[in-house]
Structure formats: C-alpha cells, structure tokens
Coordinates of C-alpha atoms in Angstrom, one line a residue:
M1 CA 0.0 0.0 0.0
E2 CA 2.8 2.4 0.8
Q3 CA 4.4 1.8 -2.5
D4 CA 1.2 2.3 -4.4
Q5 CA 0.5 5.6 -2.7
G6 CA 4.1 6.7 -3.3
G7 CA 3.7 6.0 -7.0
D8 CA 0.4 7.9 -7.0
S9 CA 2.1 10.8 -5.3
H10 CA 4.7 11.0 -8.0
D11 CA 1.9 11.2 -10.7
Q12 CA 0.1 13.7 -8.6
E13 CA 3.2 15.9 -8.3
T14 CA 3.4 15.8 -12.1
V15 CA -0.1 17.3 -12.3
L16 CA -0.2 19.6 -9.3
D17 CA 3.1 20.6 -7.6
H18 CA 3.9 23.5 -9.9
I19 CA 0.4 25.0 -10.3
E20 CA 1.0 28.4 -11.8
L21 CA -1.7 30.9 -12.3
C22 CA -2.9 31.3 -15.9
T23 CA -2.7 34.7 -17.5
F24 CA -6.5 34.8 -17.8
D25 CA -7.9 38.0 -16.4
T26 CA -10.8 37.0 -14.1
N27 CA -12.4 40.4 -14.6
T28 CA -12.5 40.2 -18.4
T29 CA -12.7 36.5 -19.3
P30 CA -15.6 35.9 -21.7
C31 CA -17.9 32.9 -21.6
L32 CA -16.0 31.2 -24.4
L33 CA -12.3 30.4 -24.5
A34 CA -10.2 29.7 -27.6
S35 CA -9.1 26.1 -27.8
S36 CA -5.5 27.2 -27.4
E37 CA -6.4 29.0 -24.1
V38 CA -8.0 25.8 -22.8
D39 CA -4.9 23.9 -23.7
D40 CA -2.7 26.5 -22.0
F41 CA -4.7 26.3 -18.8
V42 CA -4.5 22.5 -18.8
D43 CA -0.8 22.7 -19.6
S44 CA -0.3 24.8 -16.5
F45 CA -0.9 21.6 -14.5
I46 CA 2.1 19.9 -16.1
N47 CA 5.9 20.1 -15.4
M48 CA 5.5 19.6 -11.7
D49 CA 8.4 17.4 -11.0
Q50 CA 11.0 20.2 -11.1
Y51 CA 9.9 21.6 -7.7
E52 CA 12.1 19.5 -5.5
D53 CA 15.2 20.1 -7.6
Q54 CA 14.7 23.9 -8.0
E55 CA 12.8 24.8 -4.8
S56 CA 15.5 27.1 -3.5
Q57 CA 16.0 28.9 -6.8
E58 CA 12.5 29.1 -8.1
N59 CA 10.2 29.2 -5.0
H60 CA 9.8 32.9 -5.5
N61 CA 8.8 32.6 -9.1
H62 CA 5.6 30.5 -8.7
H63 CA 3.4 33.5 -8.6
Q64 CA 4.1 37.0 -9.8
S65 CA 2.8 38.7 -6.6
F66 CA 4.6 36.3 -4.2
Y67 CA 8.0 37.8 -3.2
H68 CA 10.7 36.0 -1.4
F69 CA 12.6 37.9 1.2
V70 CA 15.2 37.5 3.9
V71 CA 14.2 37.9 7.5
N72 CA 16.1 40.4 9.6
E73 CA 16.1 38.6 12.9
E74 CA 16.8 41.9 14.7
D75 CA 13.5 43.3 13.5
D76 CA 11.5 40.6 15.2
D77 CA 11.3 39.7 18.8
V78 CA 11.9 36.0 18.5
D79 CA 11.6 35.5 22.3
A80 CA 8.1 36.8 22.2
Y81 CA 7.0 33.9 20.2
S82 CA 4.5 31.7 22.2
I83 CA 4.1 28.0 21.4
G84 CA 0.5 28.7 22.4
Y85 CA 0.0 29.9 18.8
V86 CA 0.4 26.3 17.5
P87 CA -2.5 24.0 18.2
T88 CA -2.1 20.5 19.5
T89 CA -1.4 18.5 16.4
M90 CA -2.6 14.9 15.9
E91 CA -0.5 11.8 15.4
D92 CA -1.1 9.4 12.5
E93 CA -2.9 7.0 14.7
E94 CA -5.3 9.6 15.9
L95 CA -5.9 10.7 12.4
E96 CA -6.9 7.1 11.5
I97 CA -9.3 6.4 14.4
C98 CA -11.0 9.8 14.5
D99 CA -14.8 9.4 14.5
N100 CA -16.3 9.9 11.1
T101 CA -20.0 9.7 11.8
A102 CA -20.8 13.3 11.2
I103 CA -20.2 13.1 7.5
T104 CA -20.2 9.7 6.0
M105 CA -19.3 8.4 2.5
E106 CA -22.8 7.1 2.1
E107 CA -24.2 10.6 2.5
E108 CA -21.9 11.9 -0.2
E109 CA -22.9 9.0 -2.5
V110 CA -26.6 9.6 -2.0
E111 CA -26.2 13.3 -2.8
M112 CA -24.4 12.7 -6.1
N113 CA -26.3 9.5 -7.0
G114 CA -22.9 8.0 -7.8
T115 CA -21.3 4.6 -7.3
F116 CA -18.0 5.7 -6.0
G117 CA -18.1 3.2 -3.1
A118 CA -17.8 0.4 -5.7
I119 CA -14.7 1.8 -7.4
P120 CA -11.8 -0.7 -7.1
Q121 CA -8.8 0.2 -5.1
A122 CA -6.7 0.1 -8.3
R123 CA -8.7 3.1 -9.5
A124 CA -8.2 5.1 -6.4
S125 CA -5.7 7.4 -8.1
V126 CA -5.4 8.8 -11.6
G127 CA -2.2 9.0 -13.6
M128 CA -1.0 12.1 -15.3
N129 CA -2.9 11.7 -18.5
Q130 CA -6.2 10.9 -16.7
G131 CA -5.6 13.8 -14.4
L132 CA -5.1 16.2 -17.2
D133 CA -8.2 14.8 -19.0
L134 CA -10.2 15.4 -15.9
V135 CA -9.0 19.1 -15.7
H136 CA -9.7 19.6 -19.4
T137 CA -13.2 18.2 -19.0
L138 CA -13.9 20.3 -16.0
L139 CA -12.8 23.4 -17.9
V140 CA -14.9 22.6 -21.0
C141 CA -17.9 21.8 -18.8
A142 CA -17.6 25.2 -17.1
E143 CA -17.3 26.8 -20.5
A144 CA -20.5 25.1 -21.6
I145 CA -22.3 26.3 -18.4
G146 CA -21.0 29.8 -18.9
C147 CA -22.5 29.8 -22.4
R148 CA -25.8 28.2 -21.2
D149 CA -25.2 25.1 -23.3
N150 CA -27.1 23.0 -20.7
H151 CA -27.3 19.8 -22.8
Q152 CA -23.5 19.7 -23.4
A153 CA -22.8 20.7 -19.8
N154 CA -25.0 17.8 -18.5
L155 CA -23.2 15.3 -20.7
L156 CA -19.8 16.6 -19.6
L157 CA -20.8 16.6 -16.0
G158 CA -21.6 12.9 -16.2
K159 CA -18.2 12.2 -17.6
I160 CA -16.5 14.2 -14.9
L161 CA -18.4 12.4 -12.1
A162 CA -17.3 9.1 -13.7
M163 CA -13.6 10.1 -13.3
A164 CA -13.7 12.1 -10.1
N165 CA -13.6 10.4 -6.7
P166 CA -14.3 11.9 -3.3
S167 CA -11.9 9.5 -1.7
G168 CA -9.2 9.4 -4.4
D169 CA -6.1 11.6 -4.8
S170 CA -6.2 15.3 -4.4
L171 CA -7.0 16.1 -8.0
Q172 CA -9.9 13.6 -8.0
R173 CA -11.2 15.0 -4.7
V174 CA -11.1 18.7 -5.7
S175 CA -12.7 17.8 -9.1
Y176 CA -15.5 16.1 -7.3
C177 CA -16.1 19.2 -5.2
F178 CA -16.1 21.4 -8.4
A179 CA -18.5 18.9 -10.1
K180 CA -20.9 19.3 -7.2
G181 CA -20.7 23.1 -7.6
L182 CA -21.3 22.8 -11.4
K183 CA -24.2 20.5 -10.8
C184 CA -25.7 23.0 -8.3
R185 CA -25.3 25.9 -10.8
L186 CA -26.9 23.9 -13.6
S187 CA -29.9 23.1 -11.3
L188 CA -30.5 26.8 -10.7
Y189 CA -31.2 27.4 -14.4
P190 CA -34.9 27.3 -15.1
H191 CA -36.4 24.0 -16.4
N192 CA -33.1 22.2 -16.3
N193 CA -32.5 18.6 -15.2
V194 CA -29.0 17.5 -14.2
Y195 CA -27.2 14.4 -15.0
S196 CA -25.2 12.9 -12.2
N197 CA -22.8 10.1 -13.1
G198 CA -24.9 9.3 -16.1
A199 CA -28.2 9.2 -14.3
L200 CA -30.9 11.9 -14.7
T201 CA -31.9 13.5 -11.4
T202 CA -34.4 16.1 -10.4
S203 CA -33.6 19.8 -10.0
A204 CA -31.1 20.4 -7.2
S205 CA -33.5 22.8 -5.7
N206 CA -34.9 19.7 -4.1
D207 CA -31.5 18.7 -2.8
V208 CA -31.0 19.1 0.9
S209 CA -27.5 19.9 2.1
L210 CA -26.1 17.2 4.3
I211 CA -23.6 19.7 5.9
T212 CA -24.9 21.3 9.1
R213 CA -23.5 24.4 10.8
E214 CA -22.1 22.1 13.5
N215 CA -20.3 20.1 10.8
K216 CA -18.8 23.3 9.5
L217 CA -17.6 24.5 12.9
E218 CA -16.0 21.0 13.5
A219 CA -14.3 21.1 10.1
F220 CA -12.9 24.6 10.9
Q221 CA -11.5 23.5 14.2
L222 CA -9.9 20.4 12.5
L223 CA -8.4 22.7 9.9
Y224 CA -7.0 24.8 12.7
Q225 CA -5.5 21.8 14.5
T226 CA -3.9 20.1 11.5
T227 CA -2.7 22.9 9.2
P228 CA -1.0 26.3 9.7
Y229 CA -3.5 28.2 7.6
I230 CA -5.8 29.4 10.5
T231 CA -3.1 29.4 13.1
F232 CA -1.1 31.8 10.9
G233 CA -4.0 34.2 10.8
F234 CA -4.6 34.1 14.6
M235 CA -0.9 34.6 15.3
A236 CA -0.5 37.6 13.0
A237 CA -3.7 39.3 14.3
N238 CA -2.8 38.7 17.9
E239 CA 0.8 40.0 17.3
A240 CA -0.7 43.2 15.7
I241 CA -2.9 43.7 18.7
C242 CA -0.1 43.2 21.2
Q243 CA 2.1 45.5 19.1
G244 CA -0.5 48.3 19.0
S245 CA -1.5 47.9 22.7
K246 CA 2.0 48.3 24.3
G247 CA 1.6 50.6 27.3
K248 CA -2.2 50.6 27.1
S249 CA -4.0 49.7 30.3
S250 CA -7.4 48.9 28.8
I251 CA -8.1 47.1 25.5
H252 CA -11.4 46.5 23.7
I253 CA -11.5 44.2 20.7
I254 CA -14.5 44.2 18.3
D255 CA -14.6 40.8 16.5
L256 CA -16.7 41.1 13.3
G257 CA -17.5 37.4 13.2
M258 CA -17.0 35.3 16.3
E259 CA -18.2 31.7 15.9
H260 CA -15.5 30.2 18.2
T261 CA -12.9 31.3 20.8
L262 CA -9.8 29.6 19.3
Q263 CA -8.0 32.9 18.7
W264 CA -8.1 34.2 22.3
P265 CA -6.1 31.9 24.6
S266 CA -2.7 32.7 23.1
L267 CA -3.6 36.5 23.1
I268 CA -4.5 36.4 26.8
R269 CA -1.3 34.6 27.7
N270 CA 0.8 37.1 25.7
L271 CA -0.9 40.1 27.2
A272 CA -0.4 38.6 30.7
S273 CA 3.3 38.4 30.1
R274 CA 3.8 42.1 29.1
P275 CA 6.7 43.8 30.9
E276 CA 4.3 46.7 31.9
G277 CA 1.8 44.2 33.4
P278 CA -1.5 42.8 32.1
P279 CA -4.2 45.1 30.8
R280 CA -7.9 45.1 31.3
L281 CA -9.4 43.3 28.3
R282 CA -12.9 43.5 26.8
I283 CA -14.0 41.4 23.8
T284 CA -17.2 42.1 21.8
G285 CA -18.1 39.6 19.2
F286 CA -20.7 39.6 16.5
S287 CA -22.4 36.2 16.1
T288 CA -25.7 35.8 14.2
N289 CA -25.8 32.0 14.9
K290 CA -28.0 32.1 18.0
E291 CA -27.9 28.3 18.3
N292 CA -24.1 28.5 18.8
N293 CA -24.1 31.5 21.2
A294 CA -24.7 29.3 24.2
K295 CA -21.5 27.3 23.4
L296 CA -19.7 30.7 22.9
H297 CA -20.8 31.8 26.3
T298 CA -19.5 28.6 27.9
S299 CA -16.2 28.9 26.1
M300 CA -15.8 32.5 27.1
N301 CA -16.5 31.7 30.7
F302 CA -13.6 29.3 30.7
L303 CA -11.4 32.0 29.2
V304 CA -12.5 34.5 31.9
E305 CA -11.4 32.0 34.6
E306 CA -8.0 31.5 32.8
A307 CA -7.6 35.2 32.4
I308 CA -8.2 35.8 36.1
S309 CA -5.6 33.2 37.0
L310 CA -3.1 35.2 34.8
G311 CA -4.0 38.5 36.4
I312 CA -6.3 39.8 33.6
V313 CA -9.8 41.2 34.1
L314 CA -11.7 39.9 31.0
E315 CA -15.2 41.0 30.0
F316 CA -17.0 39.7 26.9
H317 CA -20.2 40.5 25.2
I318 CA -21.9 38.7 22.2
I319 CA -24.0 40.7 19.8
S320 CA -26.6 38.6 18.0
E321 CA -26.9 41.0 15.1
P322 CA -25.0 41.4 11.9
A323 CA -22.2 43.9 11.9
T324 CA -23.9 46.3 9.5
P325 CA -22.6 49.9 8.9
S326 CA -25.6 51.3 10.8
F327 CA -24.9 49.1 13.8
L328 CA -21.1 49.9 14.0
T329 CA -21.5 53.0 16.2
I330 CA -20.0 54.1 19.5
E331 CA -23.4 53.7 21.2
N332 CA -24.3 50.3 19.9
L333 CA -20.8 48.9 20.7
N334 CA -20.8 50.6 24.2
L335 CA -17.3 52.0 23.7
R336 CA -15.8 53.5 26.8
E337 CA -13.5 56.5 27.2
G338 CA -9.9 55.5 27.7
E339 CA -10.2 52.1 26.0
S340 CA -7.7 51.2 23.2
L341 CA -9.9 49.9 20.4
F342 CA -9.1 47.1 17.9
V343 CA -11.3 45.7 15.2
N344 CA -10.6 42.1 14.3
S345 CA -11.7 40.4 11.1
I346 CA -10.7 36.8 10.6
L347 CA -12.0 35.5 7.2
K348 CA -15.0 37.9 7.5
L349 CA -14.4 41.1 5.5
H350 CA -14.8 39.4 2.1
N351 CA -18.4 38.7 3.0
Y352 CA -19.1 42.4 2.8
V353 CA -17.8 42.6 -0.8
K354 CA -20.6 43.0 -3.3
E355 CA -20.6 43.7 -7.1
S356 CA -20.7 47.5 -6.5
R357 CA -18.3 47.4 -3.5
G358 CA -20.4 50.2 -2.0
Y359 CA -21.3 48.0 1.0
L360 CA -17.7 47.2 1.9
K361 CA -16.9 50.9 1.6
A362 CA -19.7 51.8 4.0
V363 CA -18.5 49.1 6.5
L364 CA -15.0 50.4 6.4
Q365 CA -16.1 54.0 6.8
S366 CA -18.1 53.0 9.9
I367 CA -15.1 51.3 11.3
K368 CA -12.9 54.3 10.6
K369 CA -15.3 56.5 12.6
L370 CA -14.7 54.3 15.7
S371 CA -11.0 55.5 15.6
P372 CA -9.5 52.0 16.2
I373 CA -5.8 51.8 16.9
A374 CA -5.6 48.9 14.3
V375 CA -7.8 46.8 12.2
T376 CA -6.6 43.2 11.6
V377 CA -7.6 41.6 8.3
I378 CA -7.0 37.9 7.7
E379 CA -8.2 36.7 4.3
Q380 CA -7.7 34.0 1.7
D381 CA -5.4 35.5 -0.9
T382 CA -7.1 34.8 -4.2
N383 CA -9.5 36.5 -6.6
H384 CA -12.9 34.9 -6.4
N385 CA -14.9 38.1 -7.0
G386 CA -14.5 38.5 -10.7
P387 CA -17.8 39.4 -12.6
F388 CA -17.5 36.5 -15.1
F389 CA -18.2 32.9 -14.1
L390 CA -15.5 31.3 -16.1
G391 CA -12.8 33.6 -14.8
R392 CA -13.8 32.7 -11.2
F393 CA -13.8 29.1 -12.1
L394 CA -10.3 29.1 -13.5
E395 CA -8.9 31.0 -10.5
S396 CA -10.7 28.9 -7.9
L397 CA -9.7 25.6 -9.6
H398 CA -6.0 26.6 -9.3
Y399 CA -6.4 27.9 -5.7
Y400 CA -8.3 24.9 -4.2
S401 CA -6.1 22.4 -6.2
A402 CA -3.1 23.8 -4.2
I403 CA -5.0 23.5 -0.9
F404 CA -6.1 19.9 -1.6
D405 CA -2.5 19.1 -2.6
S406 CA -1.3 20.4 0.7
L407 CA -3.8 18.3 2.6
E408 CA -2.8 15.3 0.6
A409 CA 0.9 15.9 1.5
C410 CA 0.2 16.4 5.2
M411 CA -2.4 13.8 6.0
P412 CA -3.0 10.1 5.1
R413 CA -5.1 9.4 2.0
N414 CA -7.8 7.7 4.1
S415 CA -7.8 10.3 6.9
P416 CA -11.3 10.9 8.2
I417 CA -10.1 14.3 9.4
R418 CA -9.0 15.4 6.0
M419 CA -12.3 14.2 4.6
K420 CA -14.2 16.3 7.1
I421 CA -12.1 19.4 6.3
E422 CA -12.6 19.0 2.6
R423 CA -16.3 18.2 2.5
A424 CA -17.6 20.4 5.3
H425 CA -15.3 23.4 4.8
F426 CA -13.7 23.7 1.4
A427 CA -16.4 22.0 -0.6
E428 CA -18.9 24.4 0.8
E429 CA -16.7 27.4 -0.3
I430 CA -16.2 25.9 -3.7
C431 CA -19.9 25.4 -4.2
N432 CA -20.8 28.9 -3.2
I433 CA -18.1 30.4 -5.6
V434 CA -19.1 28.2 -8.5
A435 CA -22.9 27.9 -8.2
Y436 CA -24.2 31.2 -7.0
E437 CA -24.5 34.8 -8.1
G438 CA -25.7 38.1 -6.6
P439 CA -26.3 38.2 -2.8
D440 CA -26.2 34.4 -2.5
R441 CA -22.5 34.4 -3.5
M442 CA -20.8 35.2 -0.2
E443 CA -17.3 33.8 -0.8
R444 CA -15.9 36.8 -2.5
H445 CA -12.2 36.4 -1.7
E446 CA -9.8 39.0 -3.1
R447 CA -6.0 39.4 -3.4
V448 CA -3.8 41.5 -1.2
D449 CA -3.5 44.3 -3.8
Q450 CA -7.2 44.7 -4.0
W451 CA -7.5 44.8 -0.2
R452 CA -4.8 47.5 -0.2
R453 CA -6.7 49.6 -2.7
Q454 CA -10.1 49.2 -0.9
L455 CA -8.7 49.9 2.6
G456 CA -6.6 52.8 1.2
R457 CA -9.6 54.5 -0.3
A458 CA -11.4 54.2 3.0
G459 CA -8.6 56.1 4.8
F460 CA -6.4 53.2 6.1
H461 CA -2.8 52.4 5.6
V462 CA -0.9 49.2 6.3
M463 CA 0.7 48.7 9.7
P464 CA 3.7 46.5 9.0
L465 CA 3.6 43.2 10.8
K466 CA 6.7 42.3 12.9
C467 CA 6.1 38.6 13.4
T468 CA 7.9 37.0 10.5
S469 CA 10.3 35.0 12.7
Q470 CA 7.4 33.9 14.9
A471 CA 5.6 32.7 11.7
R472 CA 8.6 30.8 10.5
M473 CA 9.0 29.1 13.9
M474 CA 5.3 28.2 13.8
L475 CA 5.7 26.6 10.3
S476 CA 8.6 24.5 11.6
V477 CA 6.2 22.8 14.0
Y478 CA 4.3 21.3 11.1
D479 CA 6.1 18.2 9.8
C480 CA 5.3 18.9 6.2
E481 CA 7.5 20.5 3.5
G482 CA 5.9 22.8 1.0
Y483 CA 4.6 25.7 3.1
T484 CA 6.1 29.0 2.0
L485 CA 6.2 32.4 3.7
S486 CA 6.6 35.8 2.1
C487 CA 6.0 39.5 2.7
E488 CA 4.5 42.0 0.4
K489 CA 4.5 45.7 1.4
G490 CA 4.0 45.0 5.1
C491 CA 1.5 42.1 4.6
L492 CA 2.4 38.4 5.3
L493 CA 1.5 35.7 2.8
L494 CA 1.4 32.0 3.6
G495 CA 1.4 29.7 0.6
W496 CA 1.8 26.2 -0.6
K497 CA 4.8 25.6 -2.9
G498 CA 4.8 29.3 -3.7
R499 CA 1.1 29.7 -4.4
P500 CA -0.3 32.2 -1.9
I501 CA -3.1 30.8 0.2
M502 CA -3.6 33.1 3.2
M503 CA -3.0 36.9 3.7
A504 CA -2.4 38.5 7.1
S505 CA -2.4 42.3 7.6
A506 CA -3.1 45.1 10.0
W507 CA -4.3 48.6 9.1
Q508 CA -4.3 52.0 10.8
V509 CA -6.3 55.1 10.5
A510 CA -4.1 58.0 9.4
S511 CA -4.5 59.8 12.8
F512 CA -2.7 56.8 14.5
S513 CA 0.3 56.7 12.1

C-alpha cells in the first residue's frame, strides 16, 4: 500500500506541484475560450516534477505577486513567540481512528447519486494523463455552463463524475467538489434537469445539504488543528494587537465574526506576560448564529477564569446582530472612554464585498469613525470576486487544487479528518463560488493588492507586521514540507509551494500613524 501511494504521489506531483496561475484576467474572461487557451490552462498543471530540484532557486517565481525575502532577525522579537499559537497536532494513529460519523461516505454518494463506493482500489488514483483529461473536461464543462449550453454541460458533468472520486487523490477530490458546484449551478437554471454520473436527477432545488453548521464548525476546528492556515492568521492578528497595545491599560476588541474562541487563549497569555503588566481586556463579538451562542458563552466563561488566573480582568459580550454599517456605532458597541480599540476580522471582511463594492466601503467608513488603533484583516489570498463565471472558475480551480494538494501531502489518504475538512469546509466554499451569483454568493475572496486599494480608499494604511520570525517558527512545528512564507509591502502571505493561500495584515487610520 505504501508503494502504491508513493507512485500515485509521483503522478500527482506531475499534475499539481507547480500549479502556476494562468494569464486569464478573471475580470474580463468571456464565456468562451479559444481552444489554445483551454490547452494553455491545462498545460499549467504539467511540469510539476521540477519543484524538489529547483525549490531554493524558483520558489519565489511560482506567482508574480509572491515575493521572497530574507528575514532580519533583529527586527522581530523571537523571544516573544509563544508556542500557544500552535494548536495541538494529531498523530497518524489519531488521524486514523477519528470518529467519522458526522459526514459519511454514504451521504456523499446519495447526494451525487454516484457509485464511488464500488470503485476498485486500483482506480483510487489517476495517472498524469487521466488527471489532465479530468482538468480539461472540467474546464470545457464550465465553459458550456457559462454559455448556457445546458445539454452539453450535462453530458460533460456525467463524464466528470465518472472520473472524479471523493476518496481518491487530491485532484480527483477537488474535481469532485467542483463537479458538485457545477451540478448545483446547472440546477439553478430554469427548467433544467441535471445528469449525475450518467443518471438523470431532479432539480437540485430539491437537494438538501447534508452539511450542518455544526459540521462546518467542527471542520474549521480540525483545519486549525492540523494545518497552519488558520493558526497563521490568529498569530498575525494577535501580534498586531499586542504591538498596538503596548503601554495601554485597557483594551477593547471588536470581532466582526466570532463563531468560536480559538483565537483568544494565546492572546490572553501574551498580554499577561507584558513587561508593563497585564491590561484590562474586553471582547465584543458579532455572532448571528443564535444556536451557537450558548456554546460561545460557555467557552468564554472558561477564558474568563483562565484570564483571572493570569491577572487579567476579562469581559466579553456577544451581539446577536449582523455587523452592518448602521450598527457599528459608539453607542451600539458601548465604547468607553480610555479604551484602546481594535477591530478584528478573521475571514470575514470578504463577505461584505458586493458587485458594486459600495457596502464594503460603508462598513470600512463606519469602522474608521470608531477610531481604532488597528484593524486586523486575515483573508484567503485569491480573486474569487470577478464578474465572469469562467474567470472565477479558473482562479478557484487553481487555488483549491493547491489547498487539496497540501492536505494530501500532510495527512494520510484515508484520513477521516481530511475528509471532514474538505467536505464540510472547502467543498462548501467551492460550491458557493461556482454555483451562485448576486447576494447568494458570499465567498468573494480578493487578493492583497485589492484589499490594499479598498482599505486605502477608506482612509487606512498598512501597519507592517513584525512577526515574521514567529511565523517561521510556527511553520517549523508542522512536519510537512511545502509551506512558504513571504512578505508584500507589510502584509504576510502564507502559501503552498509558492502559491499564496492566506494573507495576514493590519491597518491603521491616518491619525494613528
């Protein structure tokens, strides 16, 4: 079995390791691509085997906006790094025996009306040619959907589902997720029936998602425990808060989307160890999931007790309303005189991006009026907000292929934890990006340059992060080669084999510069 998976891994590297972003402009891509453009896109999945030989020389060339740099150790306080940033990781044995009852393979098979459970072990992985054929078919299917050629799209979707496999290699798994998204998009077209693995099904408007909010929260926590992507964001945001609150006796953090308390234990420990002594801390979090608020209160009560043991007086308040521009006022947030205010956005600000961008501008202007010392912005670094469907599809296929490749490299093929992360977290994102338009499309990720423009127009400028050494130490804890770290004009970028995945940044109002 180990030899088989090793051979599959070699084929997979040939298809995925050097994923390089195509030259397609996601803002101008029409519904129809020339055949040469399709071939160029598919060819970008080839020539992957050079990575290991040229990593040190070419790691900075995988993406034009991903710059390599040398860390000046004197600029960073290495001693300030807390191992509390790194979650408890799981050993292989734990990965194997983790309970998998929340999301079962049978549920996935019912949803797609497929027969993947009967696929022989010998077909668990595709070779290079099969993988490229799968990518090509995905692209042609997306093109047909973009041009409203529903009949051709249905036929191609059946072909894709015959090749994709939710328990196969990373390319098969990510293709399966995109196939689900394409199926959902097709079903939203009026009077359209969708083929699934060769069988005609009813409109997906009758489909009921098998992924609950509890499943999503569990998958997010597993992603935090097993990869550096979320930990990286927490660490950078907390370091920015600590940096901006030096010498301050009272701190108030407004969290724009608090569904968990994973970020706060390490911040509390770092604040407790300040040379000038611990501050008074207040956390106000927005959470529209009222069913989850009881768990949030329980978790925060534990944090209050831990904070007291460390000499910190901690108050918390949960607001069960959306963080709209009209609600973000001094009165509604109960801001107090003498508090040092911070606004924290972890994977949240992109939800405010709309086609017109007017809503995001209004939110940022409301935040600016609060006069925070810093606004922390942690986002996925990719452009999933282009106006054209095909452009978004191309970008998202590259992006999530890199993520699935990283999960493949860092967890066993049959890991139930990896399955939960992919199906309850990333598959949901992919479906939203691919299937929906208008207000239903919430996953509107953007690149660091776009965030710099939007925040700059709203009156913010970047507050350079000084936690590069801490980030490198954090990555060293994860026993998996391939993660890359870079800096772009004061923002940190965490990537996989040079392809940016996460962006961490902090921003100041001009009066605080």
